[in-house]
XYZ file of C-alpha atoms in Angstrom:
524
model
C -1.740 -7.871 -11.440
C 0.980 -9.817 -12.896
C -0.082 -13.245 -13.169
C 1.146 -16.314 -10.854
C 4.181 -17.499 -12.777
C 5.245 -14.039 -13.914
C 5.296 -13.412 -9.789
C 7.056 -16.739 -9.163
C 9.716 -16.294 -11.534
C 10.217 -12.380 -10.634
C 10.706 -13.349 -7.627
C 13.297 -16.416 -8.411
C 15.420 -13.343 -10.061
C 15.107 -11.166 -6.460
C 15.966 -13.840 -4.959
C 19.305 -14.740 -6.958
C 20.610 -11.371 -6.882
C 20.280 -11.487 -2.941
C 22.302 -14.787 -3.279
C 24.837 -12.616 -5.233
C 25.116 -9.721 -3.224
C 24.095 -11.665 0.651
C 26.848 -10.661 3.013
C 28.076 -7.424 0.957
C 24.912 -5.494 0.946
C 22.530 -5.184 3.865
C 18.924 -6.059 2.868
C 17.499 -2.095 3.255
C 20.269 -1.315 1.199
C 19.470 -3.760 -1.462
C 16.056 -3.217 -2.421
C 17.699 0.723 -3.499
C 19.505 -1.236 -6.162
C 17.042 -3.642 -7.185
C 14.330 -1.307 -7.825
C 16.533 1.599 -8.830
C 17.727 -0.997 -11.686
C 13.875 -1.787 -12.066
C 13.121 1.820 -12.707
C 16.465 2.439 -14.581
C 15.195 -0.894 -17.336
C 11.570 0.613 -17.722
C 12.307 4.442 -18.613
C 14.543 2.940 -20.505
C 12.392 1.023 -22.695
C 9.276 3.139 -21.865
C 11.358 6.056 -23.832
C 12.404 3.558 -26.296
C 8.465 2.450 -27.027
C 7.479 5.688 -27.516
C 10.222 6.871 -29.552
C 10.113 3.680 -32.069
C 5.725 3.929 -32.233
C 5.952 7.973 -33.377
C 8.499 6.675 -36.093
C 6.790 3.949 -37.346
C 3.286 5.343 -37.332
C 5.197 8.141 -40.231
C 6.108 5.054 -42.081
C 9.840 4.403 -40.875
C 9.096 0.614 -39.745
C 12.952 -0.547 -39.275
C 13.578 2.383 -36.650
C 15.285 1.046 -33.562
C 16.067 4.442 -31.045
C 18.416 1.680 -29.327
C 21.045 1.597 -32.328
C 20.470 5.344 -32.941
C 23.918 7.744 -32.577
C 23.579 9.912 -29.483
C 24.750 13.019 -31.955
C 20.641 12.164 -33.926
C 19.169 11.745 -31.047
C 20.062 15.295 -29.514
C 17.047 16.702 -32.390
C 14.327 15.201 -30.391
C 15.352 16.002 -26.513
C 13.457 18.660 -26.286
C 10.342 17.122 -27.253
C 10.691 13.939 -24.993
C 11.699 16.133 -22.097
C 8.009 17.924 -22.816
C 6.435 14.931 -22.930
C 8.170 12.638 -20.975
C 9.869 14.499 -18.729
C 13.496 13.376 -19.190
C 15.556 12.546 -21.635
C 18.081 9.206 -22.258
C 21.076 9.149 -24.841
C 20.120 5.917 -27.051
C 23.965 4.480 -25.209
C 22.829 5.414 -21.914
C 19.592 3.261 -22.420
C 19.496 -0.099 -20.067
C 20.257 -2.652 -22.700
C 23.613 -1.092 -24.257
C 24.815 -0.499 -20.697
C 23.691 -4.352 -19.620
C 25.540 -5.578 -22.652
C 28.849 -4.346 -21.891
C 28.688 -4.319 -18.327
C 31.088 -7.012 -18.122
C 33.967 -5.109 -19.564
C 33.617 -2.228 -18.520
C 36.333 -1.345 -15.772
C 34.258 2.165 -15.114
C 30.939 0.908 -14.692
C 29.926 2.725 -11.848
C 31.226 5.781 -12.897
C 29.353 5.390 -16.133
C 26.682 5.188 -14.085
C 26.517 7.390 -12.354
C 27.015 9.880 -14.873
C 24.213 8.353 -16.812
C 22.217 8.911 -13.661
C 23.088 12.638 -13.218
C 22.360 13.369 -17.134
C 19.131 11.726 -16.502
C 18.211 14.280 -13.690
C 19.956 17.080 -15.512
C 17.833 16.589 -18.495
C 14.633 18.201 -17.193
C 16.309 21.209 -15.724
C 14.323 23.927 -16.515
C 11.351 22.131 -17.622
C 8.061 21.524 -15.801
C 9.341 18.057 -14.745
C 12.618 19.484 -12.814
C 10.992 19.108 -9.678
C 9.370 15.525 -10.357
C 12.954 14.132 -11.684
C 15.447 15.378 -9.530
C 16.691 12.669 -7.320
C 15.085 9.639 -8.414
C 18.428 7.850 -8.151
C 19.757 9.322 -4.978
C 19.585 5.751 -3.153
C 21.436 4.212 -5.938
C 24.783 4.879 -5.041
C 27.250 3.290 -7.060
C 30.290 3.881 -4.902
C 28.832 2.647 -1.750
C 31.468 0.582 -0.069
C 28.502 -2.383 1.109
C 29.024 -3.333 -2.519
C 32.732 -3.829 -2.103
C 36.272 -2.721 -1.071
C 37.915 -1.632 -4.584
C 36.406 -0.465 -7.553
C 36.175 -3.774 -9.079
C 34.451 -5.753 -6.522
C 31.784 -2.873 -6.904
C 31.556 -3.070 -10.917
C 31.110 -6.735 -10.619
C 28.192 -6.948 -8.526
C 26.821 -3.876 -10.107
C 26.812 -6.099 -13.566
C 25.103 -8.610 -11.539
C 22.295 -6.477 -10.319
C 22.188 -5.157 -13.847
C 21.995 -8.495 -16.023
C 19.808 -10.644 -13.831
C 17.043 -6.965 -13.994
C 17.588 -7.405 -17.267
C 16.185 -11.421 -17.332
C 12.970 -10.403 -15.261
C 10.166 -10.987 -16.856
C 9.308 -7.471 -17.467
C 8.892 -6.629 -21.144
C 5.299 -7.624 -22.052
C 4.149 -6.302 -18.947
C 6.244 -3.013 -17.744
C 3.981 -0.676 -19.608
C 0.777 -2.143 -18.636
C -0.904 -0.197 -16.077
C -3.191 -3.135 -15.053
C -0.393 -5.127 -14.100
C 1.799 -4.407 -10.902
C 5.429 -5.413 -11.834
C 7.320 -2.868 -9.418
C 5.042 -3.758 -6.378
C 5.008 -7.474 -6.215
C 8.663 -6.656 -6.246
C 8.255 -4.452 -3.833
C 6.255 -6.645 -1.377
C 8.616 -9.392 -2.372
C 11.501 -7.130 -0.802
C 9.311 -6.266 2.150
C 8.887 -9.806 3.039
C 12.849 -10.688 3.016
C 13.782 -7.373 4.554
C 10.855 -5.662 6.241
C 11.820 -7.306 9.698
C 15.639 -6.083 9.819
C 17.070 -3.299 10.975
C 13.924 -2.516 13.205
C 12.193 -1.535 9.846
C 8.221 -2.158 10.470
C 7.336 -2.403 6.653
C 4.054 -1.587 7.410
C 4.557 2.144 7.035
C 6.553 1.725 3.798
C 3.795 -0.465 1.452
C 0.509 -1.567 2.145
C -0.277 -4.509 0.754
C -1.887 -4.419 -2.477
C -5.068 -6.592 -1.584
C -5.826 -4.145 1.472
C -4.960 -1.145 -1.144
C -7.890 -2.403 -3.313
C -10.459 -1.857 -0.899
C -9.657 1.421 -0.402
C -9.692 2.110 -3.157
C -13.027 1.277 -4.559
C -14.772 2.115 -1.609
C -13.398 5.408 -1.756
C -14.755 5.873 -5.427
C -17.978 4.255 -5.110
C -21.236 6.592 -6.054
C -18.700 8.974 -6.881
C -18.491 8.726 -11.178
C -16.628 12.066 -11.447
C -13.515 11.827 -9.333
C -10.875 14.040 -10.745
C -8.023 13.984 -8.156
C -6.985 11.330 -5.430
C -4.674 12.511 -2.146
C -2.417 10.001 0.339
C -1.021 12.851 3.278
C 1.242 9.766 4.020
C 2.122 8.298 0.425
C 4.741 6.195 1.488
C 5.819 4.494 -1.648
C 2.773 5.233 -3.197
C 1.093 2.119 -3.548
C -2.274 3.411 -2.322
C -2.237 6.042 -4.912
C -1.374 3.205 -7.895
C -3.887 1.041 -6.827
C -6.162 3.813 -7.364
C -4.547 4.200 -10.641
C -5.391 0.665 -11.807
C -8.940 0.301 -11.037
C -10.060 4.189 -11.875
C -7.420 5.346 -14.212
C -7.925 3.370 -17.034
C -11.418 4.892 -17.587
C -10.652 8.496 -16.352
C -6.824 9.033 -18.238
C -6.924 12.888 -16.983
C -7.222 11.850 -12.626
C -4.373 13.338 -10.968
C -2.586 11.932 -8.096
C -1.275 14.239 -4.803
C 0.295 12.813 -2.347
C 3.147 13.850 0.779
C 5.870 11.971 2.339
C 8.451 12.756 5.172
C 10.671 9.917 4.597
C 13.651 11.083 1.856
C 13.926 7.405 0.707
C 10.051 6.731 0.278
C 9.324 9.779 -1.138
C 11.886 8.971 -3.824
C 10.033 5.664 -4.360
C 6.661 7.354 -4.724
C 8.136 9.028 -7.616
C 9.328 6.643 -9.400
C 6.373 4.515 -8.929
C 4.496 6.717 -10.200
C 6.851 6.814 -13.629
C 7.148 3.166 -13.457
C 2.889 3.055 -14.035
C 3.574 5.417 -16.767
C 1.739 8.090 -14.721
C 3.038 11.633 -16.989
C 4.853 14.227 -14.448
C 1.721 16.543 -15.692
C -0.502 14.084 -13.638
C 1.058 13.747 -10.112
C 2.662 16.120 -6.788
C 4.419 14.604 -4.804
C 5.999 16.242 -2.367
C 8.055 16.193 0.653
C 7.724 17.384 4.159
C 5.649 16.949 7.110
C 1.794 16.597 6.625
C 1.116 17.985 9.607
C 3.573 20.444 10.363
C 3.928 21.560 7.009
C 1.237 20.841 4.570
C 2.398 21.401 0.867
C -1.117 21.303 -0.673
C -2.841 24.333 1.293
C -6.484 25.257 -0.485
C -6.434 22.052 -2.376
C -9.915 20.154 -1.437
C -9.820 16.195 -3.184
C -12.767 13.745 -4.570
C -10.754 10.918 -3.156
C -8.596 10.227 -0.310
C -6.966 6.990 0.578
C -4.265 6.711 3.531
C -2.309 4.525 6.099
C -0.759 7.061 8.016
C 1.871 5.809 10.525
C 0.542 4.061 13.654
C 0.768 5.946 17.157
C 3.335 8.779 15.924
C 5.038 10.912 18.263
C 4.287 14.685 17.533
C 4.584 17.838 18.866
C 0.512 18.132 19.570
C -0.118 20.875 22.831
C 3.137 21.699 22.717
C 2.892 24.109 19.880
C 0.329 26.296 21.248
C -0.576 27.778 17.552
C -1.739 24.292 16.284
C -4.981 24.476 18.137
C -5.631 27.163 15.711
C -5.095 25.702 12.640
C -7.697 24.936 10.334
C -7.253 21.275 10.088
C -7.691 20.526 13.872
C -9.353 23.442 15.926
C -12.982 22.193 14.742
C -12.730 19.287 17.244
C -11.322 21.981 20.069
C -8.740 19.589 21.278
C -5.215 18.543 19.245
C -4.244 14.185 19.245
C -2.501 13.426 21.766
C 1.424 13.617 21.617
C 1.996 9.791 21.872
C -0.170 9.183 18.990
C -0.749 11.664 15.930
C -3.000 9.021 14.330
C -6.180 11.219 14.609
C -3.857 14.608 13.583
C -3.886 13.217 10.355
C -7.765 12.380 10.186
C -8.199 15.822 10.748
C -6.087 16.954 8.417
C -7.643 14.435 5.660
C -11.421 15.633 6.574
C -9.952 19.297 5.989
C -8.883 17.732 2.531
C -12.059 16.203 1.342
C -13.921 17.576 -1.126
C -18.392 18.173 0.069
C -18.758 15.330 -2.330
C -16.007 12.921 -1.516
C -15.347 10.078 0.353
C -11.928 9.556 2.929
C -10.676 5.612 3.599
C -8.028 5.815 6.046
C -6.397 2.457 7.187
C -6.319 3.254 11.532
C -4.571 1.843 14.326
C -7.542 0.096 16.558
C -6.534 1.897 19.775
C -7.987 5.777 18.223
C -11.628 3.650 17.686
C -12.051 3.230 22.085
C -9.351 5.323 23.700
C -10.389 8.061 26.331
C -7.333 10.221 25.163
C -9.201 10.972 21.537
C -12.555 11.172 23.045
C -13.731 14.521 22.303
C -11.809 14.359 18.190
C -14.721 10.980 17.462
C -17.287 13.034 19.236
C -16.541 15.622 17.023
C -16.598 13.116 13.891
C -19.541 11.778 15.478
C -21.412 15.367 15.654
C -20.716 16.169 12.558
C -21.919 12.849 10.885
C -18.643 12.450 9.226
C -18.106 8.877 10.305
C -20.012 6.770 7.992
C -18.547 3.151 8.323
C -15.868 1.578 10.796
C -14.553 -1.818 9.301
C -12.357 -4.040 11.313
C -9.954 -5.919 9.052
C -8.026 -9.085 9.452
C -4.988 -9.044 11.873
C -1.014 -9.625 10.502
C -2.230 -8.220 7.409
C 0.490 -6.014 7.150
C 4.829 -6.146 6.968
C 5.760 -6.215 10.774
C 2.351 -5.127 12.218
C 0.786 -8.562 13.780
C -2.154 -6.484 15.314
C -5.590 -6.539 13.730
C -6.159 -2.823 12.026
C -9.481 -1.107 10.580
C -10.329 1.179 8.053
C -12.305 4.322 8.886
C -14.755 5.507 5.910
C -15.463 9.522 6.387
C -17.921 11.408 3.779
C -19.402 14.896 4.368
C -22.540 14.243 2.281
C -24.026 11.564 3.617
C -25.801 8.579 2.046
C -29.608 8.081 3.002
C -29.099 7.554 6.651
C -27.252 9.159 9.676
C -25.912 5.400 11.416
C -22.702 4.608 11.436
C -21.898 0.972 9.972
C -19.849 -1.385 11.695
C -18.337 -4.517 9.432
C -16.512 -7.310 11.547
C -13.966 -8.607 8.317
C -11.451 -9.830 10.885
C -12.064 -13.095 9.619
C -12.053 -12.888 6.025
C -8.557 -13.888 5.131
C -6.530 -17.427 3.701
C -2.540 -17.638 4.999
C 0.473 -17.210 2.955
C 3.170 -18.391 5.064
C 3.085 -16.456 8.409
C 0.969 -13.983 7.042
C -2.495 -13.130 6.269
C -4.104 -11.801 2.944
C -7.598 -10.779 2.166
C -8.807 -13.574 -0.878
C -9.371 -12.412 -4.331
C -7.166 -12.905 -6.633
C -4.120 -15.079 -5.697
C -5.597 -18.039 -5.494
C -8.553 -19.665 -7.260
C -11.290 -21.197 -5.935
C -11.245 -19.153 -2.570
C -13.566 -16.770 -1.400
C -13.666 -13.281 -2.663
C -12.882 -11.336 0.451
C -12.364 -8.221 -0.992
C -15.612 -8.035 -2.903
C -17.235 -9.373 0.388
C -15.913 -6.034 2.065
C -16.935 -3.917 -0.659
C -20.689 -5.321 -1.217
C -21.554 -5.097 2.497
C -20.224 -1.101 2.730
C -22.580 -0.798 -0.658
C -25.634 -2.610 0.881
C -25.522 -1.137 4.009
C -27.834 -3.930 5.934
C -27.455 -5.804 8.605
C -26.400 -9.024 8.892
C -25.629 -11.217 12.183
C -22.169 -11.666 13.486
C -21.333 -9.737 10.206
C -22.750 -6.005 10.117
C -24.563 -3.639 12.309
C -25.947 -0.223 11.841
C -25.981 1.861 15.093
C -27.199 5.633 15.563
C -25.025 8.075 16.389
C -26.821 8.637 19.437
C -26.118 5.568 21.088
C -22.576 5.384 20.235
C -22.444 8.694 21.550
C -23.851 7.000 24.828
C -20.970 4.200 24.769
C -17.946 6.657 25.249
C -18.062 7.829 21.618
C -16.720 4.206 21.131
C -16.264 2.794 17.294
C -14.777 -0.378 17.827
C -16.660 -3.256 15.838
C -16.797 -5.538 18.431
C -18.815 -3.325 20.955
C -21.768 -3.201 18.076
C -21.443 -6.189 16.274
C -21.662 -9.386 18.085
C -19.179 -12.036 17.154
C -20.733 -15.935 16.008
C -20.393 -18.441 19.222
C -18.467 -21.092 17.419
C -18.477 -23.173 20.931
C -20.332 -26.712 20.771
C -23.471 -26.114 22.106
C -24.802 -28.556 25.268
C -28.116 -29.891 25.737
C -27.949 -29.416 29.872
C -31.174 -31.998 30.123
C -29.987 -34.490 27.987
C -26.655 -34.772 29.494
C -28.189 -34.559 32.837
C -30.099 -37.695 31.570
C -26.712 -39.400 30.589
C -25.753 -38.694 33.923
C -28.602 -40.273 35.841
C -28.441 -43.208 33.644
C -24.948 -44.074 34.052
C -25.459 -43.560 38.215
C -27.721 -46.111 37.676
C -26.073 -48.220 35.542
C -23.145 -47.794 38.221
C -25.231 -48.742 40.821
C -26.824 -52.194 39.282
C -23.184 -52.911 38.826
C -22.053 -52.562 42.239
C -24.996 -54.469 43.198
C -24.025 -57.290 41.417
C -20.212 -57.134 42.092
C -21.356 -56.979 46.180
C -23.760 -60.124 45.780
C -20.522 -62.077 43.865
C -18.756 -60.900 46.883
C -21.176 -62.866 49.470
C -21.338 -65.965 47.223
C -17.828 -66.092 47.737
C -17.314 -65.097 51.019
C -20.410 -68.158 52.172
């Protein structure tokens, strides 16, 4: 991650361009331009570092590709477009448009032209698909940014210019360090609330991300390929990235979104985290209507699917045949589609792999998706049920878990329960699980990690429980019906207060002797 002042003062910048734009541009709206110009400055330069290291490493040390013609730059495009995937004029590149943005009476036009050239550039090539509409929620003639075409141009410059101050340069090709997500959760916190807009579907938080991650890779040295069915804007998939990508540069990343806008995101993330087109599919469309990655099986899968989704379930009468759901002989229920996609994820996984889906608590005990756990619970497939801190998430208060499936089993058949709810410090109104904000607090994401690795038990903490007796308990998986939580209330000594007791009544009673012979002296 980006360290504590780089966050501070990224987030000043956010911050000052919302002051710029506040009452022009609603706050969904904005975060399209902010990280549209985010993703606009880093290809920018990304192409620009490339392009300048291949000409000095053959000895030409004063190349610059940003004060190159656009007529000498036309002999390498088709090589970048191979390797890259797109290809930028050196005048189209972020810091010649930023320095004349002022003047220019045609910005938006400029760029959006720039934009389309951008797209147009890997037409044909292996990247088309992976390019084409990255900047679709840009949209430079939008009229939230103003009435006339100057209004627009001038806040565009704005957006532009103060991108162009973030503190992005050492950093932006760094894979270690997550730039366009603490921007991202920035932007969730100032915006996630309006509009109806959850947040919680659109990023999960990077801490939370973590844990997934590793726990899904654990005793598995060989992973080749990760899959999110619900990538949102891919921030499960780059977490992944940071912690196993560095050591294994040929992993490839797979992941499916329904959500146009999101989607769009998850590619660019993936570019921003200089991820090569060759190394992810993304796709878009509806998992589990429409699955795009038929007869793929994956070493990893990480997910927070959306929380009770409406779907078409019984309805469709040939679902109950497909391959994904009919093992468990019954489809999720319509009002909730959260257990439709842990179907659909177990189909996915690979006899050697490991599935960490974030869950919404009410699948773990309700009697509508009964029969699906027994069928997890059957099968062995349910190897560890970890209930996480509440208002962990953007506009989701309620306390989630995460829900570790594996095919091959470890060296027993229990299921382990971890109660985590209360590992977690505050920022603001919201919680976070402790590990690298702040220092000197508690590691709660190693905490998680260690106790899924040990697998003992430890009271008020963990528990491991057969599958038998769950079985007996209504096929239930909630932590708190196997793990029993700490009694924090004082505890009373009944004898020795009864003692008190007894000792004041006597106390009370010399008293009232005394007061009553006072009473006769006076009264004689």
């Amino acid at each position: 991650m980006a360290t504590r002042s780089e966050r501070d003062e990224l987030f000043k910048t956010i911050w000052s361009i919302a002051d710029d734009l506040r009452g022009a541009v609603d706050g969904w709206s904005f975060k399209a331009y902010v990280l549209g110009a985010i993703f606009y400055r880093y290809i920018s330069e990304n192409i620009t570092s490339y392009i300048n290291k291949l000409q000095h490493d053959d000895g030409d040390e004063g190349f610059d590709y940003v004060t190159m013609s656009d007529e000498d730059a036309e002999y390498g495009r088709e090589q970048l477009v191979d390797e890259k995937g797109f290809f930028i004029k050196p005048s189209q590149l972020f810091c010649n448009v930023v320095a004349k943005a002022d003047e220019d009476k045609d910005l938006n036009q400029h760029l959006s032209n720039i934009f389309r050239e951008i797209e147009a550039s890997s037409i044909g090539s292996a990247s088309e698909d992976k390019v084409r509409g990255l900047f679709a929620d840009f949209i430079v003639d939008s009229s939230q940014l103003g009435g006339s075409v100057g209004e627009r141009n001038e806040r565009l410059a704005k957006v532009l210019k103060k991108v162009g101050e973030m503190p992005l340069s050492d950093n932006i090709t760094d894979n270690r360090n997550d730039i366009f997500g603490d921007a991202y959760e920035y932007l969730m916190k100032m915006y996630a609330a309006n509009a109806g807009k959850s947040g919680g579907e659109f990023f999960t938080p990077q801490e939370v991300s973590e844990v997934l991650a590793r726990i899904a890779a654990y005793d598995n040295p060989n992973i080749r390929d990760v899959y999110d069915p619900a990538c949102g804007s891919g921030s499960l998939l780059l977490k992944f990235s940071k912690i196993h990508g560095i050591d294994n540069p040929n992993l490839k990343y797979y992941g499916q979104e329904i959500n146009p806008t999101t989607f769009n995101l998850c590619r660019i993330n993936m570019f921003l985290h200089n991820v090569n087109y060759n190394d992810f599919d993304i796709q878009l469309g509806d998992t589990l209507l429409n699955p795009l990655h038929q007869g793929f099986k994956f070493d990893a899968i990480v997910s927070n699917p959306p929380y009770s989704l409406k779907w078409v379930g019984k309805d469709n009468a040939l679902l109950i045949n497909d391959d994904r759901y009919s093992p468990a002989g019954v489809l999720a229920p319509k009002n909730a589609a959260d257990l439709a996609f842990t179907m659909h994820m177990l189909y996915h996984l690979k006899e050697s792999g490991t599935c960490a889906i974030v869950e919404f608590p009410g699948v773990l005990y309700r009697n509508q998706e009964k029969q699906i756990r027994k069928y997890l619970l059957l099968s062995n497939y349910v190897d560890t049920v970890i209930q996480i801190p509440a208002n962990l998430f953007f506009g989701v208060t309620i306390a989630t878990c995460i829900i570790i499936l594996r095919k091959e089993r470890r060296k027993d058949s229990n299921v382990l329960f971890i109660d985590a709810s209360k590992l977690c410090g505050k920022d603001g109104n919201k919680n976070y699980l402790r590990g690298e904000r702040k220092e000197n607090e508690p590691n709660d994401m190693d905490t998680i990690v260690d106790a899924y690795i040990k697998r003992e038990e430890v009271n008020h903490f963990t528990a491991l429980v057969s599958v038998d007796k769950i079985i007996a308990n209504d096929c239930n998986l909630s932590v708190s019906s196997y793990v029993e939580a700490e009694d924090t209330h004082e505890k009373i000594d009944i004898k020795a207060v009864n003692k008190d007791i007894v000792k004041v009544v006597n106390d009370v009673n010399k008293l009232r002797e005394k007061v009553n012979g006072f009473i006769e002296e006076m009264e004689g």
